[in-house]
Short mmCIF file of C-alpha atoms and ligand atoms in Angstrom, two decimals:
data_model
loop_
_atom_site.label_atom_id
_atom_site.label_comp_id
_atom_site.label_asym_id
_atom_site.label_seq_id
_atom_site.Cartn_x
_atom_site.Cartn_y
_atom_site.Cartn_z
CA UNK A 1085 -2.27 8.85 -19.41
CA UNK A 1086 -4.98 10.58 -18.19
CA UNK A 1087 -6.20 10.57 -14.33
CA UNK A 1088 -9.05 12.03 -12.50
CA UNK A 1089 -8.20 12.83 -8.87
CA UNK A 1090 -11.07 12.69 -6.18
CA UNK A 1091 -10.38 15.05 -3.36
CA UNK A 1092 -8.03 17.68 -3.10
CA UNK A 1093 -6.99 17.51 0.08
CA UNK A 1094 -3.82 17.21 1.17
CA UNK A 1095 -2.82 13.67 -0.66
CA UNK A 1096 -5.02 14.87 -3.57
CA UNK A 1097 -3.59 17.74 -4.33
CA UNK A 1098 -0.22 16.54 -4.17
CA UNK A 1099 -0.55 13.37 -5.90
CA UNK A 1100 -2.33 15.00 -8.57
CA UNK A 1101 0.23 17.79 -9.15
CA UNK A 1102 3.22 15.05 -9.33
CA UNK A 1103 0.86 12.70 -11.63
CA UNK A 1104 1.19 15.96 -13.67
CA UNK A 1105 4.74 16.75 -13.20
CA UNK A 1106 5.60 13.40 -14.28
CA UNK A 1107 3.79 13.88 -17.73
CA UNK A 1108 0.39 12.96 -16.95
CA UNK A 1109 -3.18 14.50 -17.94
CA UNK A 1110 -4.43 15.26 -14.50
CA UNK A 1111 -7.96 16.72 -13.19
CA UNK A 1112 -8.32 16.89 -9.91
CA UNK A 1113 -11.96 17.07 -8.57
CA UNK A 1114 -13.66 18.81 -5.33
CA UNK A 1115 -16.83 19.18 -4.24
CA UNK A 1116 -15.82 22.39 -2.29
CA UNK A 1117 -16.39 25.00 -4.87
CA UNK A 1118 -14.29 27.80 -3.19
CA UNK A 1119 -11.44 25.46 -2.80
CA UNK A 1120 -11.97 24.75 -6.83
CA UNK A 1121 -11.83 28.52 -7.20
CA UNK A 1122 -9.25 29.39 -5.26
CA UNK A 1123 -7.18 26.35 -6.78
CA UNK A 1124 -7.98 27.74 -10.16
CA UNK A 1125 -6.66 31.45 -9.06
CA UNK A 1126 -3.31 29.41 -8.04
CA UNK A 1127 -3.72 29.80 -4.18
CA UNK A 1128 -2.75 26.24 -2.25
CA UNK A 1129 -5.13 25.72 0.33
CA UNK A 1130 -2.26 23.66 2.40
CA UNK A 1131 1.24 24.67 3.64
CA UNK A 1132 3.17 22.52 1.69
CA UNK A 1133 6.55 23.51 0.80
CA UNK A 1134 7.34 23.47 -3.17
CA UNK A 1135 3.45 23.00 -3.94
CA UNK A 1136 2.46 26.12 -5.11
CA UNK A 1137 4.96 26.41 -8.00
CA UNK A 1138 4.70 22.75 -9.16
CA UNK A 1139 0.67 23.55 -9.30
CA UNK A 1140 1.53 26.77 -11.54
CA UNK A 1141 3.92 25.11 -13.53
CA UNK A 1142 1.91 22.35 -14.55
CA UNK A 1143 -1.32 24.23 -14.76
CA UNK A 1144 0.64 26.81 -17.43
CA UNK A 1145 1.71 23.59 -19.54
CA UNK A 1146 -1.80 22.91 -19.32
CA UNK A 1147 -1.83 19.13 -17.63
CA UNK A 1148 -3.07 19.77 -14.42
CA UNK A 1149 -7.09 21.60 -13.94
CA UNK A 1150 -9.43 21.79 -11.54
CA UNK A 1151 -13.12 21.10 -11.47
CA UNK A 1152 -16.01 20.49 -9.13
CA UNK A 1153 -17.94 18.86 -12.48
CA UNK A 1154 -16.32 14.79 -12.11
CA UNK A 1155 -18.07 13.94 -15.69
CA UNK A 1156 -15.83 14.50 -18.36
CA UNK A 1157 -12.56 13.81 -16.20
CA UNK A 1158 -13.92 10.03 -15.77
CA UNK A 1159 -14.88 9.55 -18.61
CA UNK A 1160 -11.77 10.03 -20.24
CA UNK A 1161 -9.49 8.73 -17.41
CA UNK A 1162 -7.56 5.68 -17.73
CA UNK A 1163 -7.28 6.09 -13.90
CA UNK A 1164 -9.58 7.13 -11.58
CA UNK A 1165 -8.20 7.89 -7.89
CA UNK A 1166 -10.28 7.88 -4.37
CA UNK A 1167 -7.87 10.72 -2.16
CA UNK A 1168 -11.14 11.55 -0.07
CA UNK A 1169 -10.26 12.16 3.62
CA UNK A 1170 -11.12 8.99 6.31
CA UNK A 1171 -11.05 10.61 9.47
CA UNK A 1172 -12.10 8.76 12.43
CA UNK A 1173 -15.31 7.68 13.08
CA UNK A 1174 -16.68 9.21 16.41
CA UNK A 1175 -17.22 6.80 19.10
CA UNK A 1176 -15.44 3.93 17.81
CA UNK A 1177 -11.79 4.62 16.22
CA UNK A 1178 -12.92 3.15 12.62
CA UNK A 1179 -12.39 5.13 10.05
CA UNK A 1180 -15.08 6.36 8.34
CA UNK A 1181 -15.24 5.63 4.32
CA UNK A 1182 -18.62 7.54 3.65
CA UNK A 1183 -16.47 9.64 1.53
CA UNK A 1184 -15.17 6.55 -0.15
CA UNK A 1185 -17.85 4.57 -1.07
CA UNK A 1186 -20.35 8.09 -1.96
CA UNK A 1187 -17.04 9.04 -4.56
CA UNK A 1188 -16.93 5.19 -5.76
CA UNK A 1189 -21.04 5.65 -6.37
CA UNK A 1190 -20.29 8.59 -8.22
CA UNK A 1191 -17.38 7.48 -10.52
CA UNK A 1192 -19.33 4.13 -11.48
CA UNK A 1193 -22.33 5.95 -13.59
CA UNK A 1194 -19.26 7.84 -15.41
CA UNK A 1195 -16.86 5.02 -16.29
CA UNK A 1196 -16.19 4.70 -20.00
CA UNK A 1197 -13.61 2.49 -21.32
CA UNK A 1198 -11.22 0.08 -19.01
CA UNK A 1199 -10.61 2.09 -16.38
CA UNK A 1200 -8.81 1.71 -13.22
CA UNK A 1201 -9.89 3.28 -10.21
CA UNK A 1202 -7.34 3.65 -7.30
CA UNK A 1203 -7.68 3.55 -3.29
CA UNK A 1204 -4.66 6.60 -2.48
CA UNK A 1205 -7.55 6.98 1.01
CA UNK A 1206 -6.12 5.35 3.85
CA UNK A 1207 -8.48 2.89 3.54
CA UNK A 1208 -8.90 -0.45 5.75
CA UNK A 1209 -8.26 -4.01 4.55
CA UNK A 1210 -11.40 -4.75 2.47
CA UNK A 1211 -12.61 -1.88 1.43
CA UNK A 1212 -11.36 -1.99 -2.20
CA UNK A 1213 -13.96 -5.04 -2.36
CA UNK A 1214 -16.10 -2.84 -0.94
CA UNK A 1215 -15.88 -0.24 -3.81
CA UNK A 1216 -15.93 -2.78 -6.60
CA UNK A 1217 -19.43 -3.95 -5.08
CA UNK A 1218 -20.47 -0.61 -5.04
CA UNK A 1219 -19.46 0.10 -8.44
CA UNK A 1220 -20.65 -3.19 -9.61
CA UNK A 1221 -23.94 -2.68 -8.74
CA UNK A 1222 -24.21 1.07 -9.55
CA UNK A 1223 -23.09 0.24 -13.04
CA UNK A 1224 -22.94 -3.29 -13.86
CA UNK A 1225 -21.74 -2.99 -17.27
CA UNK A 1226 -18.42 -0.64 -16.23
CA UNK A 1227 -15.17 -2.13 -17.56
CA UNK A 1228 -12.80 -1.03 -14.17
CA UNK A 1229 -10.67 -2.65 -12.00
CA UNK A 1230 -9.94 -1.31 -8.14
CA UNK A 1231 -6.73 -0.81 -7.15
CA UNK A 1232 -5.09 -0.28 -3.55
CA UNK A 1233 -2.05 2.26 -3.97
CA UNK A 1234 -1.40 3.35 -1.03
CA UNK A 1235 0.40 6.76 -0.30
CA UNK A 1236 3.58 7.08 2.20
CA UNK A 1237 3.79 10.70 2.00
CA UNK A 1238 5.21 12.73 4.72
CA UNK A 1239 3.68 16.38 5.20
CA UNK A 1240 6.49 18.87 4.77
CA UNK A 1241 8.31 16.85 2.20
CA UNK A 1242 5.59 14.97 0.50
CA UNK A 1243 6.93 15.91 -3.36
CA UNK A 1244 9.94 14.32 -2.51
CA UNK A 1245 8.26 11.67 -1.16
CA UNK A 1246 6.33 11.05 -3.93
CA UNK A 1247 8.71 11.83 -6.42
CA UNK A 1248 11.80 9.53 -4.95
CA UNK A 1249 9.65 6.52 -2.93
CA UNK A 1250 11.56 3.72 -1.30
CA UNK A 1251 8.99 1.58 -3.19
CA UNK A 1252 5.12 1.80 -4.75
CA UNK A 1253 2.88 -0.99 -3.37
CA UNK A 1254 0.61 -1.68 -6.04
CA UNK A 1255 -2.33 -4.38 -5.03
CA UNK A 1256 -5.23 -6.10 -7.48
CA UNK A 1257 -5.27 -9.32 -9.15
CA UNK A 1258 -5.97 -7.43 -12.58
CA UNK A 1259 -2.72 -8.12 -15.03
CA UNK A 1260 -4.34 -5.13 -17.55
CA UNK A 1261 -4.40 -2.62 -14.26
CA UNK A 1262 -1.14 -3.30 -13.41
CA UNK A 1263 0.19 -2.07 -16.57
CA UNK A 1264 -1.58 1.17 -16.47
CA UNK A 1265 -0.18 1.75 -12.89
CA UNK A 1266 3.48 0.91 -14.35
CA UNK A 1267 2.52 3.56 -16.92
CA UNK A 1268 1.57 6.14 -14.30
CA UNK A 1269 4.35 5.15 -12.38
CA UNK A 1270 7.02 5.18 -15.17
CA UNK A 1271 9.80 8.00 -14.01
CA UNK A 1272 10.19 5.76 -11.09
CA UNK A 1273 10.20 2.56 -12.56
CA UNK A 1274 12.45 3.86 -15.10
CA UNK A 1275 14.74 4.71 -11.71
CA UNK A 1276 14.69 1.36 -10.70
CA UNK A 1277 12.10 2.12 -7.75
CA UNK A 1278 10.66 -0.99 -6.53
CA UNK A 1279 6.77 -1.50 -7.69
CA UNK A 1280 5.59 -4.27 -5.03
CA UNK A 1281 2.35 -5.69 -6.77
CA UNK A 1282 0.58 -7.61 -4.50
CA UNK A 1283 -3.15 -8.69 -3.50
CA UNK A 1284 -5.64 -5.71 -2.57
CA UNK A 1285 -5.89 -6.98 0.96
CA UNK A 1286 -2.18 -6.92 1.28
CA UNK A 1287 -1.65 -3.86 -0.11
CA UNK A 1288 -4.07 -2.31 2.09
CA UNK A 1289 -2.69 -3.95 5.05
CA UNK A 1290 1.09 -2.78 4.43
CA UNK A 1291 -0.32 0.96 4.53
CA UNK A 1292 -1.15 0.55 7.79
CA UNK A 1293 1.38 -2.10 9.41
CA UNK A 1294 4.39 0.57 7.88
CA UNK A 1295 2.63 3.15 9.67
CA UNK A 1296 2.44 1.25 12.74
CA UNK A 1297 5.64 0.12 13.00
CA UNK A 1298 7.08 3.80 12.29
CA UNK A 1299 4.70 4.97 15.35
CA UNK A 1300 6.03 2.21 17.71
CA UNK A 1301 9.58 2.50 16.24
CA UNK A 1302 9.01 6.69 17.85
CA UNK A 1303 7.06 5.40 21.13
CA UNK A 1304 9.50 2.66 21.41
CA UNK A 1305 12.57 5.30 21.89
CA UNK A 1306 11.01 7.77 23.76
CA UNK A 1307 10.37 4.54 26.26
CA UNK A 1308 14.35 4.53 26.02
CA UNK A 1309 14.65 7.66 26.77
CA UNK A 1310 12.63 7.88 29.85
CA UNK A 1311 15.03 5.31 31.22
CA UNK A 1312 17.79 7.08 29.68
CA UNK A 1313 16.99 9.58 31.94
CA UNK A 1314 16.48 7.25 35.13
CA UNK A 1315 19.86 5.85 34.80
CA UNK A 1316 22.10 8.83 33.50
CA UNK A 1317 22.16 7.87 29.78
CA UNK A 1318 22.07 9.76 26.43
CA UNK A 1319 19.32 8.66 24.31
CA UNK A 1320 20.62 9.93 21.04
CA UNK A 1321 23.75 8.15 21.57
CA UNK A 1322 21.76 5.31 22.27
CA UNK A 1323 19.70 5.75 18.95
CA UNK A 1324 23.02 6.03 17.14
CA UNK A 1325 24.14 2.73 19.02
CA UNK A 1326 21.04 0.87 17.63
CA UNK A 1327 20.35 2.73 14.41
CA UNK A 1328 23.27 1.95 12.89
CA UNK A 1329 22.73 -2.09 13.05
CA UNK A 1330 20.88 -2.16 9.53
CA UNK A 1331 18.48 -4.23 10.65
CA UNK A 1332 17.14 -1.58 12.76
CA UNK A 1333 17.40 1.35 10.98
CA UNK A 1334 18.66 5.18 11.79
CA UNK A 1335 15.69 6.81 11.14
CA UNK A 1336 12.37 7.61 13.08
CA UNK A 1337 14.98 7.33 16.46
CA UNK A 1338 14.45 11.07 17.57
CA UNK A 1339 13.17 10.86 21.30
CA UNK A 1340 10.39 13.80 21.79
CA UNK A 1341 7.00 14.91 22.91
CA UNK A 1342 5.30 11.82 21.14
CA UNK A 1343 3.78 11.60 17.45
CA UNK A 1344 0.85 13.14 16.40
CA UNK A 1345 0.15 14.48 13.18
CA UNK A 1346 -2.84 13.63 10.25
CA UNK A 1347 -1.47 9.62 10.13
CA UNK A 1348 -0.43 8.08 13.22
CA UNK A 1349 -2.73 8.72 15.75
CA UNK A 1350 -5.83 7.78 13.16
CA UNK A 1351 -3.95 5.05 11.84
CA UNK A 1352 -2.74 3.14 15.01
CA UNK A 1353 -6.36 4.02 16.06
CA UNK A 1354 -7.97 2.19 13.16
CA UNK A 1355 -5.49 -1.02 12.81
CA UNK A 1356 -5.91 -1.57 16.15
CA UNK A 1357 -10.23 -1.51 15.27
CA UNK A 1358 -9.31 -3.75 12.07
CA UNK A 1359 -7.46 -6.91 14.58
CA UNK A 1360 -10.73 -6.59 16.77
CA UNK A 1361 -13.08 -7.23 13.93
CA UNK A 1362 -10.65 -10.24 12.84
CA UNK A 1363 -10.60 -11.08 16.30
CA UNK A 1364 -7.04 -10.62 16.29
CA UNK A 1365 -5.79 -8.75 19.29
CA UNK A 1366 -3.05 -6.49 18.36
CA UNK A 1367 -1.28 -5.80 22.09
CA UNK A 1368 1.89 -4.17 20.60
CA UNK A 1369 -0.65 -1.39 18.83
CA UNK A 1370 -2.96 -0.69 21.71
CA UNK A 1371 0.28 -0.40 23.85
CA UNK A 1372 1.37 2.07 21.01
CA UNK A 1373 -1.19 4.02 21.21
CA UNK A 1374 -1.92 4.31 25.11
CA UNK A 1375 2.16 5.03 25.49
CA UNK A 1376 2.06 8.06 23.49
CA UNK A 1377 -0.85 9.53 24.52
CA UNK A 1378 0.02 9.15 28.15
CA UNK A 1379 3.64 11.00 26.82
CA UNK A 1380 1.84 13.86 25.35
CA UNK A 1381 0.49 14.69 28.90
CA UNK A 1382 3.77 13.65 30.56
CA UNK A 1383 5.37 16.53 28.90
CA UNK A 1384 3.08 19.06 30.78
CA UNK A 1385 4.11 17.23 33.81
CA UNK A 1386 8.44 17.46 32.97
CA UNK A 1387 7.46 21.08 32.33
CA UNK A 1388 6.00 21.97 35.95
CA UNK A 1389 8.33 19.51 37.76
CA UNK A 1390 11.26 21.18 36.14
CA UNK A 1391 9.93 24.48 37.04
CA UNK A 1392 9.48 23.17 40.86
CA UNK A 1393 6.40 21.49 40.89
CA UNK A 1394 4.00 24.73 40.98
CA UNK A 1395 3.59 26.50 37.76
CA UNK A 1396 -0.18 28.56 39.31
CA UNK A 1397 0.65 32.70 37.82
CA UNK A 1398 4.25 32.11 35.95
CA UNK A 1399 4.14 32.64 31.96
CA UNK A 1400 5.43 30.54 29.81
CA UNK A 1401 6.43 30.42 25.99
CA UNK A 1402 5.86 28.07 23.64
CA UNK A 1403 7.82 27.88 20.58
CA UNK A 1404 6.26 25.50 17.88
CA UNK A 1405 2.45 24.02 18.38
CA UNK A 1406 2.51 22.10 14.50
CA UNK A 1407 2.72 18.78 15.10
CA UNK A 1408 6.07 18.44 13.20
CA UNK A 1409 7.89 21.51 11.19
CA UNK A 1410 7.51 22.65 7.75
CA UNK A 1411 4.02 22.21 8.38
CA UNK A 1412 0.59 24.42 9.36
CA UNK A 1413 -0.95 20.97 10.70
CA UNK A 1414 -2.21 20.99 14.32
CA UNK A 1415 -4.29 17.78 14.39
CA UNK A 1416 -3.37 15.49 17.53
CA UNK A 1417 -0.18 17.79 17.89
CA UNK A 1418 1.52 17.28 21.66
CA UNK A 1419 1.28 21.00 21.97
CA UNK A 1420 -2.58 20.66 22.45
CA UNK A 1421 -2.24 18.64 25.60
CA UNK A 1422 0.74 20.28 26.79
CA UNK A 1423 -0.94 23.85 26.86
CA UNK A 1424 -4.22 22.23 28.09
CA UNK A 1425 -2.17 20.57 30.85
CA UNK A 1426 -0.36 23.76 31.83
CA UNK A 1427 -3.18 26.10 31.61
CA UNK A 1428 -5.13 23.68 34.20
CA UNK A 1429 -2.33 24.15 35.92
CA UNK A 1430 -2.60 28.02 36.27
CA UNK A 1431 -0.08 28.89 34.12
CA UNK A 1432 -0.32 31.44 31.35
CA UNK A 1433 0.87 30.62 27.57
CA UNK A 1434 2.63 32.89 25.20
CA UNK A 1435 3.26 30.97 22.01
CA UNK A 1436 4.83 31.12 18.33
CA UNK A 1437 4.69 29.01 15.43
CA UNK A 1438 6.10 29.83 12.38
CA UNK A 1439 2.58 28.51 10.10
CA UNK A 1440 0.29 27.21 12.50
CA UNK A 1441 -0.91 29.92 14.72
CA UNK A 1442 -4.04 30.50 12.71
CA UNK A 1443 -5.00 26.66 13.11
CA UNK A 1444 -4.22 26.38 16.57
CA UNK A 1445 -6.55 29.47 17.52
CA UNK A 1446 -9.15 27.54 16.67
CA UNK A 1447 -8.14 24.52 19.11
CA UNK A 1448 -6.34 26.63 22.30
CA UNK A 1449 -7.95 28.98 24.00
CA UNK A 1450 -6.35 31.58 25.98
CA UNK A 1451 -3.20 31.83 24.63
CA UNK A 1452 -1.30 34.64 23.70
CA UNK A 1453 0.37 34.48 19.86
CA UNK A 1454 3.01 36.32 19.96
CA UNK A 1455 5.10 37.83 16.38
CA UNK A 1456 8.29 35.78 17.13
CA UNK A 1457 10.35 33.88 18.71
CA UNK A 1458 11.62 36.71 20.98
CA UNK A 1459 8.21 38.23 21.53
CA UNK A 1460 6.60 34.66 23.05
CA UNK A 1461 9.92 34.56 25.41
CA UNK A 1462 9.78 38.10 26.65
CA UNK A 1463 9.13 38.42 30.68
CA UNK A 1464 8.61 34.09 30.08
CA UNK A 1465 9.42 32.03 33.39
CA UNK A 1466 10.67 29.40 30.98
CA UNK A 1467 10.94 28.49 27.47
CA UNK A 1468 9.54 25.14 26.40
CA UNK A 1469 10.95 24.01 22.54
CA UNK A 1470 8.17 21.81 21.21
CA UNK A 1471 8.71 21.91 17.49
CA UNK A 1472 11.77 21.58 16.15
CA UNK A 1473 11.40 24.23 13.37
CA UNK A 1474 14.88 25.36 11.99
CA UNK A 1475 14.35 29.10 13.03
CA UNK A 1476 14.34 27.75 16.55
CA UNK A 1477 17.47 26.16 16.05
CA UNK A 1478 19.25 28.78 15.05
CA UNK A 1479 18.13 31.66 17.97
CA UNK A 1480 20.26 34.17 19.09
CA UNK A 1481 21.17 32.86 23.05
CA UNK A 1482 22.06 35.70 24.26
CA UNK A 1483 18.92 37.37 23.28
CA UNK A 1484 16.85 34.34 24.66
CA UNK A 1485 19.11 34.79 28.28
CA UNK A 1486 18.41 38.13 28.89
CA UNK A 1487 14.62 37.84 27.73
CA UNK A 1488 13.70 35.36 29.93
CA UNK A 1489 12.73 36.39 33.29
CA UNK A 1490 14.11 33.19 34.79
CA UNK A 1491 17.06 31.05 32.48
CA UNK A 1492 14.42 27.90 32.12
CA UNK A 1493 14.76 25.99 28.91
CA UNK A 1494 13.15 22.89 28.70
CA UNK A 1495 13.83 21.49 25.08
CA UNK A 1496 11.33 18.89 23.77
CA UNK A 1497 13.14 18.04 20.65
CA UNK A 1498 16.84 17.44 21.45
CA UNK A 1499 17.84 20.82 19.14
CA UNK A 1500 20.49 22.35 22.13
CA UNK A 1501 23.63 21.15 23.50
CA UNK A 1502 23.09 20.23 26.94
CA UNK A 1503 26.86 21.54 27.94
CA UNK A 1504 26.69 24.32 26.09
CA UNK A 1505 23.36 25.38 27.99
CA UNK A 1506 24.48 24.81 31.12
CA UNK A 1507 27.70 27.03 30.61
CA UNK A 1508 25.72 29.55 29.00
CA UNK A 1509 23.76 29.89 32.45
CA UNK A 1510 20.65 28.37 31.30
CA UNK A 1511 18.75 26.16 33.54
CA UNK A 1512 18.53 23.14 30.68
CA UNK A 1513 16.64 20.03 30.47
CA UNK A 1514 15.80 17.93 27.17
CA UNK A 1515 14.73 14.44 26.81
CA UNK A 1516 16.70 11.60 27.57
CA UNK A 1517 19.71 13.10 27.80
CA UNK A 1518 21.16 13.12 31.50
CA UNK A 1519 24.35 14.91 29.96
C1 LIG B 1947 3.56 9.95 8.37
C2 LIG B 1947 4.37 8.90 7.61
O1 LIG B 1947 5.77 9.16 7.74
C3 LIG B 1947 3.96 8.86 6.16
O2 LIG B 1947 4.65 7.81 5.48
C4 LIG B 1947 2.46 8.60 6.09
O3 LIG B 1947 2.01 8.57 4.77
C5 LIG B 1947 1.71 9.67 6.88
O4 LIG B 1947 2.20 9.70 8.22
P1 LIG B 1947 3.64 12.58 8.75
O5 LIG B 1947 2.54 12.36 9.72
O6 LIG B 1947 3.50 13.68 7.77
O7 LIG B 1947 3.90 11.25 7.91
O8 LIG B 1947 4.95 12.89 9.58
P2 LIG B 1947 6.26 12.17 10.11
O9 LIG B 1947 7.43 12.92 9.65
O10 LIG B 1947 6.24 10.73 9.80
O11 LIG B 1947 6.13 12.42 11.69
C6 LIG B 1947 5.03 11.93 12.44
C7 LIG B 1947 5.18 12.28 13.91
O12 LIG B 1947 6.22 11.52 14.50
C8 LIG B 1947 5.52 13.73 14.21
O13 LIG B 1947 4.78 14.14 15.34
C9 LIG B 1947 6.99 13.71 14.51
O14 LIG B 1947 7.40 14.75 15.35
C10 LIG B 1947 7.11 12.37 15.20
N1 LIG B 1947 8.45 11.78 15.10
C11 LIG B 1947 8.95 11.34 13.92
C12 LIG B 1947 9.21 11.63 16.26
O15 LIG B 1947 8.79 12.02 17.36
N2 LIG B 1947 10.43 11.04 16.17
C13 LIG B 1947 10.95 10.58 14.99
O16 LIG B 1947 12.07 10.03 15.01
C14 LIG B 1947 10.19 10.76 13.83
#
């Protein structure tokens, strides 16, 4: 098959280099001409781990380009995919689809042939009607179809993702489309992955409820855990207690700062927009999403409380600011409020981050980036663990004990043994764990 790709951000780039990897003709389109360039010179413009060599690989065998020229790539696509960004809208939460519907103007003077042109954009319920409009009346002699196809990849292990889905929601009423997605999708179907083909509407809907529910599955334990710690429990025995009744679920249990990340802070955001223009109040998303941003600042708050109430003059390092490991992303990260929070409060930052120190420059101001771990604790009043990269994990206590200037570890993410802290001499707190 052969598939243009719109957009090469993040989902772009990724979904067009496993398109490729799975046997597919892929050219993936930009209007960014340096990112075209540097994409052609083999330098990934995201911090994705295993990207880079599955772009080379499949650019050598000579079924993935790049181009910032759509024409030809159209023309001969049997699919045609939308992976423009849909950030939200200032002032209102929506998302904003002027990248969508200026790519779907675009495509429609190009379309030759059946072709099937895909939603990957997080994209409200509608929209895809939207699109065929637009195309409709661009061109109204185009033989397409619009497809919703929403992605579920995770930043960090998004290959994977794509590669081994739990399922691929597939939503139009058109029988022929269908059977070019199967064809794209093939190496999954072929390992049984479930292909859920559904309305447009519905498929654009499940993007977002999945989303949801993952958000207030997070904001739902770290409720837990604030009580967890109000009553002397252990919140990760608690999400072992739960997790393991399969209707719940194990995963997305981890008690922390609160989500942020590229998804679900836009996505809550928007869904919540979507039941207001339905006139469908959605309480448990709005609760969602006021919860966790409250948490984000809470965190600045356990962090001064723990250090007894007045942090004005003492330093104190940061390790992590990404939103999540594996990961350069800083958007709606908990770090962002948590430094903001403490600086206000007069205290001074020294931070590290494995990848995202050059993206949160941008955003904080004031702080100090340190070259390592050891480096941002140095002469620290306290250590605060806000991503839970693996290097962190794994650091070298007895180094950390006689770096910091006072023994203060407050640990965001759950990654140290309360005990063992303790009996190391460390003045330990973590979240939702009262031993
Ligand atoms: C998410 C969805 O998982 C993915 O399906 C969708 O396509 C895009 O949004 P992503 O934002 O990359 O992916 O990261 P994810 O691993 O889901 O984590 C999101 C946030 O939730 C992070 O801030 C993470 O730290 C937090 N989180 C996750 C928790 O606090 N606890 C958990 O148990 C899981």
């Amino acid at each position: 098959m052969r598939v243009a790709m719109i957009g090469t951000g993040y989902v772009g780039l990724v979904s067009g280099a496993c398109f490729a990897d799975f046997g597919h003709v892929v050219t993936c389109i930009d209007k960014d001409a340096a990112k075209i360039d540097a994409l052609n010179n083999g330098e990934i413009p995201i911090y994705e781990p295993g990207l880079q060599q599955l772009v080379a690989k499949n650019v050598d065998e000579e079924r993935l380009f790049f181009t910032t020229d759509p024409a030809e790539a159209i023309r001969a696509a049997d699919a045609v995919f939308i992976a423009v960004g849909t950030p939200t809208r200032r002032g209102d939460g929506h998302a904003d689809l002027t990248y969508v519907y200026a790519a779907s103007e675009e495509i429609a003077g190009l379309l030759e042939g059946f072709t099937v042109v895909v939603t990957k954009s997080t994209v409200p319920v509608g929209t895809g009607d939207e699109v065929e409009a637009i195309i409709r009346r661009t061109n109204p002699a185009a033989d397409f179809a619009v497809v919703s196809n929403p992605e579920f990849l995770r930043e960090g292990a998004a290959i994977n993702d794509f590669k081994r889905p739990d399922r691929v929601v597939v939503g139009t009423d058109s029988d022929e489309a269908v059977k070019v997605m199967r064809e794209l999708y093939r190496p999954l179907y072929l390992n049984e992955t479930p292909i859920i083909v559904t309305k447009r509407r519905t498929s654009e809907l499940i993007k977002y409820a999945a989303n949801a529910f993952l958000a207030a599955k997070i904001t739902f334990i770290n409720e837990i855990a604030d009580l967890c710690e109000a009553v002397g429990a252990n919140v990760q025995e608690v999400s072992r207690g739960i997790g393991l009744d399969n209707r719940i679920g194990s995963k997305f249990l981890h008690a922390g700062p609160g989500y942020g990340g590229s998804c679900f802070p836009k996505d809550t955001l928007a869904l919540s927009r979507i039941g207001t223009d339905a006139g469908v109040e959605l309480k448990i998303v709005n609760s969602v999403i006021e919860v966790n941003a409250a948490r984000k600042k809470n965190m600045a708050d356990k962090v001064i409380e723990f250090m007894g109430g007045d942090v004005s003059g003492k330093t104190i390092a940061m390790l992590g600011l990404a939103f999540k490991p594996n990961t350069d992303d800083m958007r709606d990260a908990p770090s962002i409020d948590i430094v903001s929070k403490l600086q206000a409060s007069g205290a001074h930052i020294r931070a590290f981050d494995p990848a995202s120190m050059g993206e949160a420059a941008h955003i904080m101001e004031n702080v100090l980036f340190c070259d390592g771990p050891y480096h941002a604790i140095e002469n620290s009043e306290a250590l605060v663990i806000v991503t839970e990269w693996d290097q962190f994990r794994a650091l070298d206590l007895d180094r950390v004990i006689s770096s910091l200037r006072v023994p203060n570890v407050i640990d965001l993410r759950n990654i140290y043994d309360p005990g063992d802290m303790t009996a190391r001499g460390f003045r330990y707190t973590s979240v939702g764990r009262s031993y």
